Amino acid sequence: MTEKDFKSYLNLWIDTYKLKFHKPPTAIYNCEFGKDIYISEPNESGYAAWNLIKIKSSIDFLELEREIGMDINQDLKVLWNSFYYMELNGVYKGYNIDFFKITPKTDIESIIENQFRINSCKESLEFKIGNAEYEGNDELILLLNNNTGQIYVQDLDNGEKVLLADSINELFSEMEFVI
């Protein structure tokens, strides 16, 4: 997936939201995220409209890869190091998918280092990129396999994994918007 592909998907998600609600998407206002990501003041319920923002200070993946001793999947780099977004979700093959938000306070380097430490004894590193729900079971996590780029759903109760998509690009291009 390229940054351009990802931006197109995010913009489609935002446009779909605007068509349905006649306003930009909103999220709980958090002053720690800075004002750039918000395009309105918080309302009486504490929600503010947000906008897609390009991440200006990119992560030095070469240094991070050197530290952990492995290459990081290109799709993951794009997903976590291109844009700030407060919400990104959809339905794919009956699964309700909810990606983790990326904000100015999201410490991607620590997330990668922690997941590397947790998974270091496994054959392949898998990164948690979101949550999922299927037929009432909301104890599911969304994983990206660092070696193959494939997307899996894992049941936290029994550890079972299901291959969901061969790539993040496949997932995004075929996922239905949930607004």
JSON list of C-alpha atoms in Angstrom, two decimals:
[
{"chain": "A", "resi": 1, "resn": "MET", "atom": "CA", "xyz": [0.00, 0.00, 0.00]},
{"chain": "A", "resi": 2, "resn": "THR", "atom": "CA", "xyz": [1.28, 3.43, -0.83]},
{"chain": "A", "resi": 3, "resn": "GLU", "atom": "CA", "xyz": [0.68, 6.61, 1.12]},
{"chain": "A", "resi": 4, "resn": "LYS", "atom": "CA", "xyz": [-1.43, 7.83, -1.82]},
{"chain": "A", "resi": 5, "resn": "ASP", "atom": "CA", "xyz": [-3.62, 4.68, -1.61]},
{"chain": "A", "resi": 6, "resn": "PHE", "atom": "CA", "xyz": [-4.04, 5.15, 2.12]},
{"chain": "A", "resi": 7, "resn": "LYS", "atom": "CA", "xyz": [-4.90, 8.84, 1.79]},
{"chain": "A", "resi": 8, "resn": "SER", "atom": "CA", "xyz": [-7.51, 7.97, -0.84]},
{"chain": "A", "resi": 9, "resn": "TYR", "atom": "CA", "xyz": [-9.10, 5.44, 1.49]},
{"chain": "A", "resi": 10, "resn": "LEU", "atom": "CA", "xyz": [-9.11, 7.84, 4.45]},
{"chain": "A", "resi": 11, "resn": "ASN", "atom": "CA", "xyz": [-10.62, 10.60, 2.32]},
{"chain": "A", "resi": 12, "resn": "LEU", "atom": "CA", "xyz": [-13.33, 8.22, 1.07]},
{"chain": "A", "resi": 13, "resn": "TRP", "atom": "CA", "xyz": [-14.13, 7.32, 4.67]},
{"chain": "A", "resi": 14, "resn": "ILE", "atom": "CA", "xyz": [-14.35, 11.00, 5.65]},
{"chain": "A", "resi": 15, "resn": "ASP", "atom": "CA", "xyz": [-16.45, 11.87, 2.56]},
{"chain": "A", "resi": 16, "resn": "THR", "atom": "CA", "xyz": [-18.86, 9.02, 3.34]},
{"chain": "A", "resi": 17, "resn": "TYR", "atom": "CA", "xyz": [-19.20, 10.32, 6.89]},
{"chain": "A", "resi": 18, "resn": "LYS", "atom": "CA", "xyz": [-19.88, 13.84, 5.63]},
{"chain": "A", "resi": 19, "resn": "LEU", "atom": "CA", "xyz": [-22.53, 12.58, 3.18]},
{"chain": "A", "resi": 20, "resn": "LYS", "atom": "CA", "xyz": [-24.33, 10.67, 5.92]},
{"chain": "A", "resi": 21, "resn": "PHE", "atom": "CA", "xyz": [-24.17, 13.27, 8.70]},
{"chain": "A", "resi": 22, "resn": "HIS", "atom": "CA", "xyz": [-23.68, 16.50, 6.71]},
{"chain": "A", "resi": 23, "resn": "LYS", "atom": "CA", "xyz": [-20.67, 17.40, 8.83]},
{"chain": "A", "resi": 24, "resn": "PRO", "atom": "CA", "xyz": [-17.07, 16.26, 9.31]},
{"chain": "A", "resi": 25, "resn": "PRO", "atom": "CA", "xyz": [-16.34, 13.29, 11.60]},
{"chain": "A", "resi": 26, "resn": "THR", "atom": "CA", "xyz": [-16.09, 13.99, 15.32]},
{"chain": "A", "resi": 27, "resn": "ALA", "atom": "CA", "xyz": [-14.22, 12.48, 18.25]},
{"chain": "A", "resi": 28, "resn": "ILE", "atom": "CA", "xyz": [-13.85, 13.20, 21.95]},
{"chain": "A", "resi": 29, "resn": "TYR", "atom": "CA", "xyz": [-11.71, 16.32, 22.22]},
{"chain": "A", "resi": 30, "resn": "ASN", "atom": "CA", "xyz": [-8.31, 15.79, 23.83]},
{"chain": "A", "resi": 31, "resn": "CYS", "atom": "CA", "xyz": [-6.20, 18.93, 24.28]},
{"chain": "A", "resi": 32, "resn": "GLU", "atom": "CA", "xyz": [-3.04, 16.77, 24.40]},
{"chain": "A", "resi": 33, "resn": "PHE", "atom": "CA", "xyz": [-3.43, 16.00, 20.68]},
{"chain": "A", "resi": 34, "resn": "GLY", "atom": "CA", "xyz": [-2.94, 19.66, 19.77]},
{"chain": "A", "resi": 35, "resn": "LYS", "atom": "CA", "xyz": [-5.28, 21.88, 17.83]},
{"chain": "A", "resi": 36, "resn": "ASP", "atom": "CA", "xyz": [-4.08, 20.97, 14.33]},
{"chain": "A", "resi": 37, "resn": "ILE", "atom": "CA", "xyz": [-6.05, 17.74, 14.17]},
{"chain": "A", "resi": 38, "resn": "TYR", "atom": "CA", "xyz": [-9.32, 19.43, 15.18]},
{"chain": "A", "resi": 39, "resn": "ILE", "atom": "CA", "xyz": [-11.29, 21.75, 12.94]},
{"chain": "A", "resi": 40, "resn": "SER", "atom": "CA", "xyz": [-13.83, 22.84, 15.53]},
{"chain": "A", "resi": 41, "resn": "GLU", "atom": "CA", "xyz": [-14.09, 23.58, 19.21]},
{"chain": "A", "resi": 42, "resn": "PRO", "atom": "CA", "xyz": [-15.58, 20.83, 21.37]},
{"chain": "A", "resi": 43, "resn": "ASN", "atom": "CA", "xyz": [-19.37, 20.82, 21.63]},
{"chain": "A", "resi": 44, "resn": "GLU", "atom": "CA", "xyz": [-21.34, 20.51, 24.90]},
{"chain": "A", "resi": 45, "resn": "SER", "atom": "CA", "xyz": [-20.76, 16.72, 24.84]},
{"chain": "A", "resi": 46, "resn": "GLY", "atom": "CA", "xyz": [-17.00, 17.15, 24.47]},
{"chain": "A", "resi": 47, "resn": "TYR", "atom": "CA", "xyz": [-16.79, 16.14, 20.79]},
{"chain": "A", "resi": 48, "resn": "ALA", "atom": "CA", "xyz": [-14.93, 18.13, 18.15]},
{"chain": "A", "resi": 49, "resn": "ALA", "atom": "CA", "xyz": [-14.70, 17.72, 14.38]},
{"chain": "A", "resi": 50, "resn": "TRP", "atom": "CA", "xyz": [-11.37, 16.37, 13.22]},
{"chain": "A", "resi": 51, "resn": "ASN", "atom": "CA", "xyz": [-9.44, 16.45, 9.99]},
{"chain": "A", "resi": 52, "resn": "LEU", "atom": "CA", "xyz": [-6.94, 14.20, 8.30]},
{"chain": "A", "resi": 53, "resn": "ILE", "atom": "CA", "xyz": [-3.45, 15.56, 9.03]},
{"chain": "A", "resi": 54, "resn": "LYS", "atom": "CA", "xyz": [-0.20, 14.51, 7.38]},
{"chain": "A", "resi": 55, "resn": "ILE", "atom": "CA", "xyz": [2.38, 13.41, 9.93]},
{"chain": "A", "resi": 56, "resn": "LYS", "atom": "CA", "xyz": [5.26, 15.89, 9.71]},
{"chain": "A", "resi": 57, "resn": "SER", "atom": "CA", "xyz": [7.89, 14.26, 11.89]},
{"chain": "A", "resi": 58, "resn": "SER", "atom": "CA", "xyz": [8.29, 10.78, 10.48]},
{"chain": "A", "resi": 59, "resn": "ILE", "atom": "CA", "xyz": [9.81, 7.88, 12.33]},
{"chain": "A", "resi": 60, "resn": "ASP", "atom": "CA", "xyz": [13.36, 6.90, 11.45]},
{"chain": "A", "resi": 61, "resn": "PHE", "atom": "CA", "xyz": [12.49, 3.33, 10.49]},
{"chain": "A", "resi": 62, "resn": "LEU", "atom": "CA", "xyz": [16.07, 2.53, 9.47]},
{"chain": "A", "resi": 63, "resn": "GLU", "atom": "CA", "xyz": [17.27, 3.17, 13.01]},
{"chain": "A", "resi": 64, "resn": "LEU", "atom": "CA", "xyz": [14.31, 1.34, 14.54]},
{"chain": "A", "resi": 65, "resn": "GLU", "atom": "CA", "xyz": [14.84, -1.66, 12.24]},
{"chain": "A", "resi": 66, "resn": "ARG", "atom": "CA", "xyz": [18.52, -1.70, 13.18]},
{"chain": "A", "resi": 67, "resn": "GLU", "atom": "CA", "xyz": [17.58, -1.71, 16.89]},
{"chain": "A", "resi": 68, "resn": "ILE", "atom": "CA", "xyz": [15.16, -4.63, 16.62]},
{"chain": "A", "resi": 69, "resn": "GLY", "atom": "CA", "xyz": [17.17, -6.50, 13.99]},
{"chain": "A", "resi": 70, "resn": "MET", "atom": "CA", "xyz": [14.48, -6.85, 11.35]},
{"chain": "A", "resi": 71, "resn": "ASP", "atom": "CA", "xyz": [12.72, -4.97, 8.58]},
{"chain": "A", "resi": 72, "resn": "ILE", "atom": "CA", "xyz": [9.27, -3.57, 9.29]},
{"chain": "A", "resi": 73, "resn": "ASN", "atom": "CA", "xyz": [6.55, -4.29, 6.76]},
{"chain": "A", "resi": 74, "resn": "GLN", "atom": "CA", "xyz": [6.05, -1.39, 4.34]},
{"chain": "A", "resi": 75, "resn": "ASP", "atom": "CA", "xyz": [2.25, -1.45, 4.75]},
{"chain": "A", "resi": 76, "resn": "LEU", "atom": "CA", "xyz": [2.64, -1.02, 8.50]},
{"chain": "A", "resi": 77, "resn": "LYS", "atom": "CA", "xyz": [4.97, 1.92, 7.95]},
{"chain": "A", "resi": 78, "resn": "VAL", "atom": "CA", "xyz": [2.35, 3.59, 5.75]},
{"chain": "A", "resi": 79, "resn": "LEU", "atom": "CA", "xyz": [-0.53, 2.77, 8.14]},
{"chain": "A", "resi": 80, "resn": "TRP", "atom": "CA", "xyz": [1.23, 4.13, 11.21]},
{"chain": "A", "resi": 81, "resn": "ASN", "atom": "CA", "xyz": [3.43, 6.90, 9.81]},
{"chain": "A", "resi": 82, "resn": "SER", "atom": "CA", "xyz": [1.47, 8.79, 7.14]},
{"chain": "A", "resi": 83, "resn": "PHE", "atom": "CA", "xyz": [-1.56, 10.52, 8.66]},
{"chain": "A", "resi": 84, "resn": "TYR", "atom": "CA", "xyz": [-3.19, 11.26, 11.98]},
{"chain": "A", "resi": 85, "resn": "TYR", "atom": "CA", "xyz": [-6.78, 10.04, 12.13]},
{"chain": "A", "resi": 86, "resn": "MET", "atom": "CA", "xyz": [-9.21, 9.70, 15.00]},
{"chain": "A", "resi": 87, "resn": "GLU", "atom": "CA", "xyz": [-11.37, 6.93, 13.56]},
{"chain": "A", "resi": 88, "resn": "LEU", "atom": "CA", "xyz": [-11.14, 4.32, 10.81]},
{"chain": "A", "resi": 89, "resn": "ASN", "atom": "CA", "xyz": [-13.50, 1.40, 10.56]},
{"chain": "A", "resi": 90, "resn": "GLY", "atom": "CA", "xyz": [-15.55, -0.76, 8.25]},
{"chain": "A", "resi": 91, "resn": "VAL", "atom": "CA", "xyz": [-17.00, -4.20, 7.55]},
{"chain": "A", "resi": 92, "resn": "TYR", "atom": "CA", "xyz": [-15.09, -6.89, 5.69]},
{"chain": "A", "resi": 93, "resn": "LYS", "atom": "CA", "xyz": [-16.33, -10.46, 5.18]},
{"chain": "A", "resi": 94, "resn": "GLY", "atom": "CA", "xyz": [-18.82, -9.97, 8.01]},
{"chain": "A", "resi": 95, "resn": "TYR", "atom": "CA", "xyz": [-16.19, -8.72, 10.46]},
{"chain": "A", "resi": 96, "resn": "ASN", "atom": "CA", "xyz": [-16.64, -5.26, 11.99]},
{"chain": "A", "resi": 97, "resn": "ILE", "atom": "CA", "xyz": [-13.14, -3.78, 11.85]},
{"chain": "A", "resi": 98, "resn": "ASP", "atom": "CA", "xyz": [-11.95, -0.88, 13.99]},
{"chain": "A", "resi": 99, "resn": "PHE", "atom": "CA", "xyz": [-8.37, 0.28, 13.40]},
{"chain": "A", "resi": 100, "resn": "PHE", "atom": "CA", "xyz": [-6.44, 1.88, 16.24]},
{"chain": "A", "resi": 101, "resn": "LYS", "atom": "CA", "xyz": [-6.44, 5.65, 15.90]},
{"chain": "A", "resi": 102, "resn": "ILE", "atom": "CA", "xyz": [-3.16, 7.43, 15.19]},
{"chain": "A", "resi": 103, "resn": "THR", "atom": "CA", "xyz": [-2.79, 10.76, 16.97]},
{"chain": "A", "resi": 104, "resn": "PRO", "atom": "CA", "xyz": [0.08, 13.14, 17.74]},
{"chain": "A", "resi": 105, "resn": "LYS", "atom": "CA", "xyz": [0.37, 11.31, 21.11]},
{"chain": "A", "resi": 106, "resn": "THR", "atom": "CA", "xyz": [0.58, 7.80, 19.61]},
{"chain": "A", "resi": 107, "resn": "ASP", "atom": "CA", "xyz": [4.10, 6.54, 20.32]},
{"chain": "A", "resi": 108, "resn": "ILE", "atom": "CA", "xyz": [4.56, 4.26, 17.30]},
{"chain": "A", "resi": 109, "resn": "GLU", "atom": "CA", "xyz": [8.19, 3.48, 18.07]},
{"chain": "A", "resi": 110, "resn": "SER", "atom": "CA", "xyz": [7.29, 2.20, 21.55]},
{"chain": "A", "resi": 111, "resn": "ILE", "atom": "CA", "xyz": [4.40, 0.17, 20.14]},
{"chain": "A", "resi": 112, "resn": "ILE", "atom": "CA", "xyz": [6.70, -1.49, 17.61]},
{"chain": "A", "resi": 113, "resn": "GLU", "atom": "CA", "xyz": [9.43, -2.14, 20.19]},
{"chain": "A", "resi": 114, "resn": "ASN", "atom": "CA", "xyz": [6.91, -3.59, 22.70]},
{"chain": "A", "resi": 115, "resn": "GLN", "atom": "CA", "xyz": [5.26, -5.84, 20.15]},
{"chain": "A", "resi": 116, "resn": "PHE", "atom": "CA", "xyz": [8.68, -6.98, 18.98]},
{"chain": "A", "resi": 117, "resn": "ARG", "atom": "CA", "xyz": [9.63, -7.91, 22.57]},
{"chain": "A", "resi": 118, "resn": "ILE", "atom": "CA", "xyz": [6.32, -9.74, 23.12]},
{"chain": "A", "resi": 119, "resn": "ASN", "atom": "CA", "xyz": [6.63, -11.69, 19.85]},
{"chain": "A", "resi": 120, "resn": "SER", "atom": "CA", "xyz": [10.42, -12.10, 19.62]},
{"chain": "A", "resi": 121, "resn": "CYS", "atom": "CA", "xyz": [10.36, -15.87, 20.17]},
{"chain": "A", "resi": 122, "resn": "LYS", "atom": "CA", "xyz": [7.78, -16.53, 17.45]},
{"chain": "A", "resi": 123, "resn": "GLU", "atom": "CA", "xyz": [8.57, -17.42, 13.84]},
{"chain": "A", "resi": 124, "resn": "SER", "atom": "CA", "xyz": [6.91, -14.30, 12.50]},
{"chain": "A", "resi": 125, "resn": "LEU", "atom": "CA", "xyz": [6.17, -10.98, 14.10]},
{"chain": "A", "resi": 126, "resn": "GLU", "atom": "CA", "xyz": [2.55, -9.85, 14.09]},
{"chain": "A", "resi": 127, "resn": "PHE", "atom": "CA", "xyz": [1.47, -6.33, 14.91]},
{"chain": "A", "resi": 128, "resn": "LYS", "atom": "CA", "xyz": [-1.86, -5.48, 16.50]},
{"chain": "A", "resi": 129, "resn": "ILE", "atom": "CA", "xyz": [-3.47, -2.87, 14.26]},
{"chain": "A", "resi": 130, "resn": "GLY", "atom": "CA", "xyz": [-7.04, -2.88, 15.54]},
{"chain": "A", "resi": 131, "resn": "ASN", "atom": "CA", "xyz": [-9.98, -4.72, 17.00]},
{"chain": "A", "resi": 132, "resn": "ALA", "atom": "CA", "xyz": [-12.75, -6.71, 15.38]},
{"chain": "A", "resi": 133, "resn": "GLU", "atom": "CA", "xyz": [-16.17, -8.14, 16.10]},
{"chain": "A", "resi": 134, "resn": "TYR", "atom": "CA", "xyz": [-17.87, -11.08, 14.40]},
{"chain": "A", "resi": 135, "resn": "GLU", "atom": "CA", "xyz": [-21.34, -12.43, 15.15]},
{"chain": "A", "resi": 136, "resn": "GLY", "atom": "CA", "xyz": [-21.36, -10.89, 18.62]},
{"chain": "A", "resi": 137, "resn": "ASN", "atom": "CA", "xyz": [-17.81, -11.93, 19.54]},
{"chain": "A", "resi": 138, "resn": "ASP", "atom": "CA", "xyz": [-15.91, -8.72, 20.26]},
{"chain": "A", "resi": 139, "resn": "GLU", "atom": "CA", "xyz": [-12.87, -10.45, 21.77]},
{"chain": "A", "resi": 140, "resn": "LEU", "atom": "CA", "xyz": [-11.02, -10.30, 18.46]},
{"chain": "A", "resi": 141, "resn": "ILE", "atom": "CA", "xyz": [-7.86, -8.44, 17.49]},
{"chain": "A", "resi": 142, "resn": "LEU", "atom": "CA", "xyz": [-6.70, -7.46, 14.02]},
{"chain": "A", "resi": 143, "resn": "LEU", "atom": "CA", "xyz": [-3.11, -8.47, 13.21]},
{"chain": "A", "resi": 144, "resn": "LEU", "atom": "CA", "xyz": [-0.72, -7.63, 10.39]},
{"chain": "A", "resi": 145, "resn": "ASN", "atom": "CA", "xyz": [1.92, -10.32, 9.74]},
{"chain": "A", "resi": 146, "resn": "ASN", "atom": "CA", "xyz": [5.21, -8.47, 9.37]},
{"chain": "A", "resi": 147, "resn": "ASN", "atom": "CA", "xyz": [6.73, -11.07, 7.00]},
{"chain": "A", "resi": 148, "resn": "THR", "atom": "CA", "xyz": [3.81, -11.58, 4.60]},
{"chain": "A", "resi": 149, "resn": "GLY", "atom": "CA", "xyz": [1.68, -8.46, 5.03]},
{"chain": "A", "resi": 150, "resn": "GLN", "atom": "CA", "xyz": [-1.36, -10.69, 5.49]},
{"chain": "A", "resi": 151, "resn": "ILE", "atom": "CA", "xyz": [-4.14, -9.57, 7.81]},
{"chain": "A", "resi": 152, "resn": "TYR", "atom": "CA", "xyz": [-5.49, -11.97, 10.44]},
{"chain": "A", "resi": 153, "resn": "VAL", "atom": "CA", "xyz": [-8.20, -11.87, 13.06]},
{"chain": "A", "resi": 154, "resn": "GLN", "atom": "CA", "xyz": [-7.32, -13.63, 16.31]},
{"chain": "A", "resi": 155, "resn": "ASP", "atom": "CA", "xyz": [-9.81, -14.69, 18.96]},
{"chain": "A", "resi": 156, "resn": "LEU", "atom": "CA", "xyz": [-8.43, -13.65, 22.35]},
{"chain": "A", "resi": 157, "resn": "ASP", "atom": "CA", "xyz": [-10.44, -16.34, 24.15]},
{"chain": "A", "resi": 158, "resn": "ASN", "atom": "CA", "xyz": [-9.15, -19.41, 22.31]},
{"chain": "A", "resi": 159, "resn": "GLY", "atom": "CA", "xyz": [-6.15, -18.08, 20.34]},
{"chain": "A", "resi": 160, "resn": "GLU", "atom": "CA", "xyz": [-7.58, -19.18, 16.98]},
{"chain": "A", "resi": 161, "resn": "LYS", "atom": "CA", "xyz": [-6.54, -17.12, 13.96]},
{"chain": "A", "resi": 162, "resn": "VAL", "atom": "CA", "xyz": [-8.40, -16.59, 10.70]},
{"chain": "A", "resi": 163, "resn": "LEU", "atom": "CA", "xyz": [-6.78, -15.19, 7.56]},
{"chain": "A", "resi": 164, "resn": "LEU", "atom": "CA", "xyz": [-8.87, -12.16, 6.66]},
{"chain": "A", "resi": 165, "resn": "ALA", "atom": "CA", "xyz": [-7.01, -10.60, 3.71]},
{"chain": "A", "resi": 166, "resn": "ASP", "atom": "CA", "xyz": [-3.78, -11.13, 1.81]},
{"chain": "A", "resi": 167, "resn": "SER", "atom": "CA", "xyz": [-2.81, -7.48, 2.29]},
{"chain": "A", "resi": 168, "resn": "ILE", "atom": "CA", "xyz": [-3.92, -4.26, 3.94]},
{"chain": "A", "resi": 169, "resn": "ASN", "atom": "CA", "xyz": [-4.57, -2.89, 0.45]},
{"chain": "A", "resi": 170, "resn": "GLU", "atom": "CA", "xyz": [-7.00, -5.75, -0.26]},
{"chain": "A", "resi": 171, "resn": "LEU", "atom": "CA", "xyz": [-8.73, -5.11, 3.06]},
{"chain": "A", "resi": 172, "resn": "PHE", "atom": "CA", "xyz": [-9.10, -1.38, 2.45]},
{"chain": "A", "resi": 173, "resn": "SER", "atom": "CA", "xyz": [-10.17, -1.71, -1.19]},
{"chain": "A", "resi": 174, "resn": "GLU", "atom": "CA", "xyz": [-12.94, -4.22, -0.36]},
{"chain": "A", "resi": 175, "resn": "MET", "atom": "CA", "xyz": [-14.01, -3.01, 3.09]},
{"chain": "A", "resi": 176, "resn": "GLU", "atom": "CA", "xyz": [-17.44, -1.40, 3.38]},
{"chain": "A", "resi": 177, "resn": "PHE", "atom": "CA", "xyz": [-17.60, 1.84, 5.32]},
{"chain": "A", "resi": 178, "resn": "VAL", "atom": "CA", "xyz": [-19.23, 1.78, 8.75]},
{"chain": "A", "resi": 179, "resn": "ILE", "atom": "CA", "xyz": [-20.38, 5.17, 9.81]}
]
